[in-house]
C-alpha angles and dihedrals in degrees: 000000000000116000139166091024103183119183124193128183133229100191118304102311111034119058140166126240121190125177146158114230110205106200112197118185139190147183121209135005116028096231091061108106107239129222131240109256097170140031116186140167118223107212093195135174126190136185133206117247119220089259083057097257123134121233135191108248099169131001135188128197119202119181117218109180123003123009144311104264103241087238084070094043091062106046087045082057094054096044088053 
């Protein structure tokens, strides 16, 4: 779950995106509530392409508490 999403502008075509992503996780039934295992801020900046759509340019991925899903350390491996 996304939350605190702040945007701030550079002029008209950088901006700023920050976020804090909430990953809950479960085994088992569906109906059972599931517990946070991550909480991570997004550091992101995006530019406006020349047809008006955004686009990342850079991300970082700091874990707060827990610990950085593999799925994220991969594909930080491959973008190194």
């Amino acid at each position: 779950v996304f939350t605190n999403i702040w945007i701030e502008f550079e002029g008209d075509n950088k901006a700023l995106w920050r976020s804090v992503l909430s990953l809950f996780a479960t085994d088992g039934d569906p109906e059972t509530s599931a517990s946070p295992i991550s909480i991570l801020d997004y550091d992101d900046t995006l530019i406006r392409q020349p047809d008006g759509s955004w686009r990342y340019i850079e991300r970082r991925v700091t874990p707060v508490f827990g610990h950085m899903p593999r799925l994220m350390e991969k594909d930080k491996e491959l973008n190194a």
